[in-house]
PDB file of C-alpha atoms in Angstrom:
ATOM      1  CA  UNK T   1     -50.455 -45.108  78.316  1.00 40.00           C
ATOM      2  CA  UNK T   2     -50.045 -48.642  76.835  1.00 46.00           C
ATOM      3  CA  UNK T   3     -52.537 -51.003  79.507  1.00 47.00           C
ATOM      4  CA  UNK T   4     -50.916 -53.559  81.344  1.00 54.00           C
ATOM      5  CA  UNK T   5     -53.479 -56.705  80.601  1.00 70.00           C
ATOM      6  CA  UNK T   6     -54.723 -58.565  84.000  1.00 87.00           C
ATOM      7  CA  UNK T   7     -57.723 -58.482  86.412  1.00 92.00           C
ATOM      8  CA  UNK T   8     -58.006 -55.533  88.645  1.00 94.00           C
ATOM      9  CA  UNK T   9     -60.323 -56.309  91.765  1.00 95.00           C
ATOM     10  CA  UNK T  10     -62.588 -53.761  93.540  1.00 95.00           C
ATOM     11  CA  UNK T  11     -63.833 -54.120  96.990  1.00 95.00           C
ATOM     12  CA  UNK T  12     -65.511 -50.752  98.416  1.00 93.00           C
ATOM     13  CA  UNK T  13     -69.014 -51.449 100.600  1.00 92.00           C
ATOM     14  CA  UNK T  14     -69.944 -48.081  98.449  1.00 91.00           C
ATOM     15  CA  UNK T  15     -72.175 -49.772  95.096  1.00 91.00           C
ATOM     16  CA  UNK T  16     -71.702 -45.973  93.448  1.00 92.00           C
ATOM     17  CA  UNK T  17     -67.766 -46.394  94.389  1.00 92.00           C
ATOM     18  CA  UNK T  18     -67.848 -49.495  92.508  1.00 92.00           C
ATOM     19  CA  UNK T  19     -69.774 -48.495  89.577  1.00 94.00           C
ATOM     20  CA  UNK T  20     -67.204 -45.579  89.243  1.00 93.00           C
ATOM     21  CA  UNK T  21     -64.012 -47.556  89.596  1.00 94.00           C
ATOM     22  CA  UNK T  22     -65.725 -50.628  87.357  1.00 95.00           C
ATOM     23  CA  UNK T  23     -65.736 -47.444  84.315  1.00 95.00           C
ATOM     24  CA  UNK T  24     -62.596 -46.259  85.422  1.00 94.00           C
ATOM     25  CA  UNK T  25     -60.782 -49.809  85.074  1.00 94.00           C
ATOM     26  CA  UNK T  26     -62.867 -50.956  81.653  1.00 94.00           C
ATOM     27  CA  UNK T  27     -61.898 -47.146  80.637  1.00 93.00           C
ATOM     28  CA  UNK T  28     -58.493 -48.454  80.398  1.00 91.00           C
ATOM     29  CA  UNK T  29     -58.895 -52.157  78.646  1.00 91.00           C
ATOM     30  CA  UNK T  30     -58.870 -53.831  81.529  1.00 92.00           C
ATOM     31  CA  UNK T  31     -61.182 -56.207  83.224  1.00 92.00           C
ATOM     32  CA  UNK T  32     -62.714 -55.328  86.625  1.00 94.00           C
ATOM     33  CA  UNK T  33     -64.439 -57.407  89.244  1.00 93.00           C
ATOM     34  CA  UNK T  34     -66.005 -55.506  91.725  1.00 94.00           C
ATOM     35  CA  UNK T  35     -67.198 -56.690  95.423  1.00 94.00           C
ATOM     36  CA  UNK T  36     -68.813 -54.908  98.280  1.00 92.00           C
ATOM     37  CA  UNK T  37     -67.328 -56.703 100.783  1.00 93.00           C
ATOM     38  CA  UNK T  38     -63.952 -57.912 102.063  1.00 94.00           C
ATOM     39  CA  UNK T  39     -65.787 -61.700 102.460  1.00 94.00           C
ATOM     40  CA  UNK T  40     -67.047 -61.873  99.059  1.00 93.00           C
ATOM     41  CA  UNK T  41     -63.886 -61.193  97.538  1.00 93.00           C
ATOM     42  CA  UNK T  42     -62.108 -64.166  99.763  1.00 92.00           C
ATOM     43  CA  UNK T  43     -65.395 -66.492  98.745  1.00 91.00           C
ATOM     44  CA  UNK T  44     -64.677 -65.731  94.709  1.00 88.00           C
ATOM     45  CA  UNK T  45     -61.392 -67.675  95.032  1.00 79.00           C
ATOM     46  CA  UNK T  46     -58.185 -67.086  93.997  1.00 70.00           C
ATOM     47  CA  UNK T  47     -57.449 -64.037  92.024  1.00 71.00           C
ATOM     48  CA  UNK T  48     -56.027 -64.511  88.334  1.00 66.00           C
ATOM     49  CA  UNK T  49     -52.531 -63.075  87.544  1.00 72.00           C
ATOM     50  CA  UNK T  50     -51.299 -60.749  86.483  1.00 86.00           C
ATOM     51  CA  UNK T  51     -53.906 -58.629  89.159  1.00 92.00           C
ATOM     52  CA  UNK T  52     -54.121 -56.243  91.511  1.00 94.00           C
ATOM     53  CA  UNK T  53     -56.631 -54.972  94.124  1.00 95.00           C
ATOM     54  CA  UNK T  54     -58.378 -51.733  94.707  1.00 95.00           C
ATOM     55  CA  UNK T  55     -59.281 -52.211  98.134  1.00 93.00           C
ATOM     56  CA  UNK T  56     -60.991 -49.690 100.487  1.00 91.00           C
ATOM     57  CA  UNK T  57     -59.816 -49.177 104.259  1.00 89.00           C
ATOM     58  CA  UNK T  58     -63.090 -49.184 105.973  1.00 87.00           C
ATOM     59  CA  UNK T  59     -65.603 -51.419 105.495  1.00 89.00           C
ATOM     60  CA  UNK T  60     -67.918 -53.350 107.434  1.00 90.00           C
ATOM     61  CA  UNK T  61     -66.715 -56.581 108.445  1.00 90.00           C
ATOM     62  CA  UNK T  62     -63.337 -57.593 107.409  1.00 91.00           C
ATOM     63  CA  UNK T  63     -62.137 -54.124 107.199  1.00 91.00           C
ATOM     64  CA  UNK T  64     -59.411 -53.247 104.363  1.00 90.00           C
ATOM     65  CA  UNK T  65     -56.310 -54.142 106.524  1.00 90.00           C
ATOM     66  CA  UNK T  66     -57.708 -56.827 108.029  1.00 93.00           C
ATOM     67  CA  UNK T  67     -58.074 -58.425 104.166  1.00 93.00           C
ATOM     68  CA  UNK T  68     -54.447 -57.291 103.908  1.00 92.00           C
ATOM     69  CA  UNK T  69     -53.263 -59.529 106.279  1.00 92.00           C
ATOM     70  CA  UNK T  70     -55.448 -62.243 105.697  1.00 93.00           C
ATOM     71  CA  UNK T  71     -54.026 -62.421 101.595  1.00 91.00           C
ATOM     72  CA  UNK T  72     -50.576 -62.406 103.098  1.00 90.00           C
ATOM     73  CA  UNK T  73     -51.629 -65.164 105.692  1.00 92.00           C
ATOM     74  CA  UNK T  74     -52.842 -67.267 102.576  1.00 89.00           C
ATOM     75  CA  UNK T  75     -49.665 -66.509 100.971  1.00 88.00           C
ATOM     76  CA  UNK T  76     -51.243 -64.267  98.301  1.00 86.00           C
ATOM     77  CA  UNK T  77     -49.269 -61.557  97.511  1.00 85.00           C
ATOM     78  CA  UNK T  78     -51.783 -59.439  95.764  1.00 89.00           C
ATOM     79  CA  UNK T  79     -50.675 -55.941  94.895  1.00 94.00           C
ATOM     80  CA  UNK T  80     -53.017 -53.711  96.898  1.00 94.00           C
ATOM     81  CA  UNK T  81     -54.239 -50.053  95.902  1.00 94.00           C
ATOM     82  CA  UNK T  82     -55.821 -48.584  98.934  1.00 92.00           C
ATOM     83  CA  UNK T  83     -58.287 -45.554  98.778  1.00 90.00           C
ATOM     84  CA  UNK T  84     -60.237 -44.045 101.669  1.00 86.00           C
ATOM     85  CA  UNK T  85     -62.147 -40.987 102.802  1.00 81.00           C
ATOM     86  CA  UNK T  86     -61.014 -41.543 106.151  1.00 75.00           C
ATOM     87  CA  UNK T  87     -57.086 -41.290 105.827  1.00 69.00           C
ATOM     88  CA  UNK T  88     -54.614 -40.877 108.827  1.00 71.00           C
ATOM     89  CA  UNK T  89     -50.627 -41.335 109.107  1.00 69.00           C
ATOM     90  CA  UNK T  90     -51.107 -44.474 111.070  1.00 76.00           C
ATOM     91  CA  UNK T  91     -53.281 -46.032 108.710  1.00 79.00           C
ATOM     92  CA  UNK T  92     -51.143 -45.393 105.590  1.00 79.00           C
ATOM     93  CA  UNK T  93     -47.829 -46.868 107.141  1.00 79.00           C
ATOM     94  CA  UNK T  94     -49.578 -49.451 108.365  1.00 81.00           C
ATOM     95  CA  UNK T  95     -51.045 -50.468 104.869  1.00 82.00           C
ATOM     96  CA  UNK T  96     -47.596 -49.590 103.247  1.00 82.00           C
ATOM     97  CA  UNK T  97     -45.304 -51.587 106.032  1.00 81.00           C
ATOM     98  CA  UNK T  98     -47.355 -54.449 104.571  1.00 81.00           C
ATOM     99  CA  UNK T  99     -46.989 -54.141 101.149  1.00 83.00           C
ATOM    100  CA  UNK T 100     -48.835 -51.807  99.607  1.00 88.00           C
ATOM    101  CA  UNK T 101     -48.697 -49.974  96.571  1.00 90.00           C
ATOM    102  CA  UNK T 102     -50.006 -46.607  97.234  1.00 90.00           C
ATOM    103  CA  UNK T 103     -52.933 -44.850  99.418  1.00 88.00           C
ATOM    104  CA  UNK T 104     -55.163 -43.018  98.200  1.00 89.00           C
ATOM    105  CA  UNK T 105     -57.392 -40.656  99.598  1.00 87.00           C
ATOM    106  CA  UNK T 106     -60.988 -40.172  98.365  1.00 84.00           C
ATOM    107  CA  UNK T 107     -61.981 -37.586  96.329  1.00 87.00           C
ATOM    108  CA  UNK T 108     -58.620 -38.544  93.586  1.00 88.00           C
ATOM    109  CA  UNK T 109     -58.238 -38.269  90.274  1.00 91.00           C
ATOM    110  CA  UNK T 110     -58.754 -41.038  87.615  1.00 91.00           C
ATOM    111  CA  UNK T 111     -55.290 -40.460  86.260  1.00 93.00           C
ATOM    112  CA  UNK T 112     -53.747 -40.870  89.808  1.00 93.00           C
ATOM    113  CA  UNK T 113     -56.065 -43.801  90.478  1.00 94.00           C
ATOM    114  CA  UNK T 114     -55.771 -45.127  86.349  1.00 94.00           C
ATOM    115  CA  UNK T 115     -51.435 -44.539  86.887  1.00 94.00           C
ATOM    116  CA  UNK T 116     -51.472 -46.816  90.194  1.00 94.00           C
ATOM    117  CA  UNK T 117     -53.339 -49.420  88.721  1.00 95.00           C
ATOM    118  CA  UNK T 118     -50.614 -50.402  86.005  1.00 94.00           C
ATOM    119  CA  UNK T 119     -47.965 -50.072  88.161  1.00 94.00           C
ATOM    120  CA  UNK T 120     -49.531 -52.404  90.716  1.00 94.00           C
ATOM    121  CA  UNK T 121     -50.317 -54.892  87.337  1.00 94.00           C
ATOM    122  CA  UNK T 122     -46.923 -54.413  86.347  1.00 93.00           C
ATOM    123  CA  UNK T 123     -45.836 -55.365  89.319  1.00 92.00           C
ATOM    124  CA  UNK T 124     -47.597 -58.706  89.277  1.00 92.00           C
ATOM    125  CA  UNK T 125     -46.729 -59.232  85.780  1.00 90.00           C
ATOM    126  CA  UNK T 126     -42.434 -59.265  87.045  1.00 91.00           C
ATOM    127  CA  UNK T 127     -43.670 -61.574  90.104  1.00 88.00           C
ATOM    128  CA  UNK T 128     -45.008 -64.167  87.893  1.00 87.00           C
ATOM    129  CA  UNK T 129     -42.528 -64.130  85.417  1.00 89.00           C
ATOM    130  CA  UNK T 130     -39.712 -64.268  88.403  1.00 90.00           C
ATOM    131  CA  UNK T 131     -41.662 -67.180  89.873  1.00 89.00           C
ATOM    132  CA  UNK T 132     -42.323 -68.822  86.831  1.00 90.00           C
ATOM    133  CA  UNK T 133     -38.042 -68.366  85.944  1.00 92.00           C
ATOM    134  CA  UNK T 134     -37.523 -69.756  89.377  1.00 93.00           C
ATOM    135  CA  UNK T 135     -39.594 -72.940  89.254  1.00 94.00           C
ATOM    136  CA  UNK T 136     -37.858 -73.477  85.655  1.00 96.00           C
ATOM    137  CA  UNK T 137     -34.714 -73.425  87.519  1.00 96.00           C
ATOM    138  CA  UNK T 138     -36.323 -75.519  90.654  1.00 96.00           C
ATOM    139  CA  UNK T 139     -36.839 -78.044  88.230  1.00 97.00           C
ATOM    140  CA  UNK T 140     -33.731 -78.191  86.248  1.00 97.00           C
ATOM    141  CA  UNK T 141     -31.781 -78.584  89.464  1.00 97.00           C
ATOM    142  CA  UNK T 142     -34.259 -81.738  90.687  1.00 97.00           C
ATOM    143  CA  UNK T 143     -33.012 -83.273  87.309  1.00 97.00           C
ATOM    144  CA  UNK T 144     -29.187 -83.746  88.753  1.00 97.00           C
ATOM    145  CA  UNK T 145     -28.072 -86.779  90.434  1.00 96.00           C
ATOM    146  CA  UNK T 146     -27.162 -86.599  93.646  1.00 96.00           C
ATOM    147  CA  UNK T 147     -23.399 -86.977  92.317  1.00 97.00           C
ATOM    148  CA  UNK T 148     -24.554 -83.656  89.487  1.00 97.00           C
ATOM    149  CA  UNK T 149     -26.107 -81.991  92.816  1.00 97.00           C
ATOM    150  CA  UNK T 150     -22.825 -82.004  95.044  1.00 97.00           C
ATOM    151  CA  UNK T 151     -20.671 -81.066  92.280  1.00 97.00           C
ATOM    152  CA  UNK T 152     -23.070 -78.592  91.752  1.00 97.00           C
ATOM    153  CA  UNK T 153     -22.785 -77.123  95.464  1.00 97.00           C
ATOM    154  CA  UNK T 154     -18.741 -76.732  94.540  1.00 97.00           C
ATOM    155  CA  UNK T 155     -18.845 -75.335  91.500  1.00 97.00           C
ATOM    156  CA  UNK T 156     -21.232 -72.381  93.212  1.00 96.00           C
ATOM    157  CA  UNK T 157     -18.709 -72.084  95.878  1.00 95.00           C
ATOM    158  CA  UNK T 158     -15.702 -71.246  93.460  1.00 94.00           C
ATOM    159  CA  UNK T 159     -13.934 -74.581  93.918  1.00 96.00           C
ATOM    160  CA  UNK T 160     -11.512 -75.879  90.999  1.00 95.00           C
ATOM    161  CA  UNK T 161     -11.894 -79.514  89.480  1.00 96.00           C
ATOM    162  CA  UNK T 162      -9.256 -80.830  91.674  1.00 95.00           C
ATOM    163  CA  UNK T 163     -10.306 -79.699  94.881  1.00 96.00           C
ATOM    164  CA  UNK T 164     -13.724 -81.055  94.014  1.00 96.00           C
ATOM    165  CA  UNK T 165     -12.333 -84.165  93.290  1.00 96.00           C
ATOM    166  CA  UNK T 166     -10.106 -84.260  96.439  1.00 96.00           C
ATOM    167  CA  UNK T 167     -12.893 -83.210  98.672  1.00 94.00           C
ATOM    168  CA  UNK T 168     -15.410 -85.954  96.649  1.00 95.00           C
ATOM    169  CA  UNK T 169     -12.760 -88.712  96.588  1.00 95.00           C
ATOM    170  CA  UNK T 170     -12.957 -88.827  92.744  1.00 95.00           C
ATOM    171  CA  UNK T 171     -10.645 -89.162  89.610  1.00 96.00           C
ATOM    172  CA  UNK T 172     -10.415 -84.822  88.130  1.00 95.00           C
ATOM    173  CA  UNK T 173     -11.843 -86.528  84.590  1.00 96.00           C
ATOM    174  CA  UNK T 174     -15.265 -87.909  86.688  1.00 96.00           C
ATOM    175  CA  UNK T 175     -15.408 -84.548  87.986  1.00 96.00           C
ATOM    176  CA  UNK T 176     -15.060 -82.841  84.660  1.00 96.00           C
ATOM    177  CA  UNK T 177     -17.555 -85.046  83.437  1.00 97.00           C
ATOM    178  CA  UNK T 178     -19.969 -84.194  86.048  1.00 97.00           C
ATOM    179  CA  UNK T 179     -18.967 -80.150  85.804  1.00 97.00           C
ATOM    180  CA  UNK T 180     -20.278 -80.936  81.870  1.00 97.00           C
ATOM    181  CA  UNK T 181     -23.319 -82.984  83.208  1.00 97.00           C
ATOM    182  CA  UNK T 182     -24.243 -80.178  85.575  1.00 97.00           C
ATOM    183  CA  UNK T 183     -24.363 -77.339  83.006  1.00 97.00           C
ATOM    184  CA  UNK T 184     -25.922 -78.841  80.534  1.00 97.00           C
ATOM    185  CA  UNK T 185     -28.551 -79.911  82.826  1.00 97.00           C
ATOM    186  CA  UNK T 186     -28.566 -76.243  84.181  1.00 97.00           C
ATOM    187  CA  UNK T 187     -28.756 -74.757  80.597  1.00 96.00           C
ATOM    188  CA  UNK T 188     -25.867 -72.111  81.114  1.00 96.00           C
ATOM    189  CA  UNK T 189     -22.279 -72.024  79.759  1.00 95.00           C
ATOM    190  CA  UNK T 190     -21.031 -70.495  82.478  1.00 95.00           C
ATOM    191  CA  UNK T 191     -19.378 -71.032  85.793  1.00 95.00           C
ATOM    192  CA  UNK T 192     -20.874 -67.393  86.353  1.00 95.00           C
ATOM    193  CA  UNK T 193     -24.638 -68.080  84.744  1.00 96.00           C
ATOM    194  CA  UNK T 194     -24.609 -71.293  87.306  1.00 96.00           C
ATOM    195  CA  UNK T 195     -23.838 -69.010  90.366  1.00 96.00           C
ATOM    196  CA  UNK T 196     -26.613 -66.196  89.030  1.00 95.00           C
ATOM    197  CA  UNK T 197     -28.734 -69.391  89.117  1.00 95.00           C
ATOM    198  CA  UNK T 198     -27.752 -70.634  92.611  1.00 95.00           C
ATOM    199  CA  UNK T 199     -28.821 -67.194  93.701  1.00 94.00           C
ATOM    200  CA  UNK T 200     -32.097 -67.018  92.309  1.00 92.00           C
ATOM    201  CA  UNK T 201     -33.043 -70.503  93.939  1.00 93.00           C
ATOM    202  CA  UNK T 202     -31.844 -69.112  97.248  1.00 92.00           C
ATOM    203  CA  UNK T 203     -28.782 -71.401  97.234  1.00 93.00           C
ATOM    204  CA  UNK T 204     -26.599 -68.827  98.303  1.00 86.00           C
TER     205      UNK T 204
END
């Protein structure tokens, strides 16, 4: 299996569990950073991308759910890998409900463990390349005047040039002129690429 590159993050209050799952991540060209507590990991800062987390449910403290909902409080949507010796039904769909990525249950193997891993990293990897395609877009669309940025909101709806210009109160030629404007701006050639576009940005 080809590694995904990125930071995988361990957090188990066991310092053998951590010395085991540092080998197990290096094992597979990655680069581990290993915590024994739910607190130190939230005092390191925030976590590179693309990363995931290895996180175990009970610790003391912040327990492994609690962290859960404390990342997605700070609006960090770190793929978590949950393992445990101490599994139940109600734990797992809680920890899944919120996101996770799988739930493992202590003794597992490294392949199951190694296989979650890049799925979680690959995971991250498509977030930041999504996010980093929509703040492209974000700031394409800031560069339209506001005459470019109501044009804009027809053409997305499916209006022609001449209801645009009846509904604007403008000559069809301005209109055409802003259409051009608008997806040149946008970078597509398309009334279709513009409305994949609108979508992405939430727009509609």
């Amino acid at each position: 299996m080809n590694p995904t590159p990125g930071t995988v993050y361990l957090v188990d209050d066991d310092p053998s569990m951590c010395r085991a799952l540092v080998r197990l991540v290096a094992s597979q060209g990655l680069t581990p950073r290993a915590f024994t507590s739910a607190q130190e990991f939230l005092d390191s800062g925030t976590p590179n991308r693309p990363a995931c987390l290895v996180l175990d449910i009970r610790m003391p403290g912040i327990s492994g759910l609690d962290l859960q909902t404390e990342l997605a409080r700070r609006n960090l949507h770190l793929p978590i890998v949950f393992i445990t010796g101490h599994g139940d039904v109600r734990t797992s769909v809680r920890a899944m409900k919120q996101g996770a990525v799988d739930f493992l249950l202590k003794p597992f193997s490294h392949h199951d463990l190694a296989t979650v891993i890049h799925q979680a990293l690959a995971k991250d990897q498509h977030r930041q390349l999504s996010e980093a395609s929509r703040q492209d877009l974000q700031n394409r669309l800031q560069t339209l005047t506001p005459r470019e940025r109501q044009v804009f909101d027809h053409v997305i709806r499916g209006l022609l040039n001449k209801q645009i210009a009846d509904e604007l109160g403008a000559s069809e030629q301005t209109i055409k002129v802003h259409r051009h404007r608008v997806m040149e701006k946008m970078r597509v050639t398309s009334v279709a690429e513009l409305v994949q576009a609108a979508v992405k940005l939430g727009l509609l």
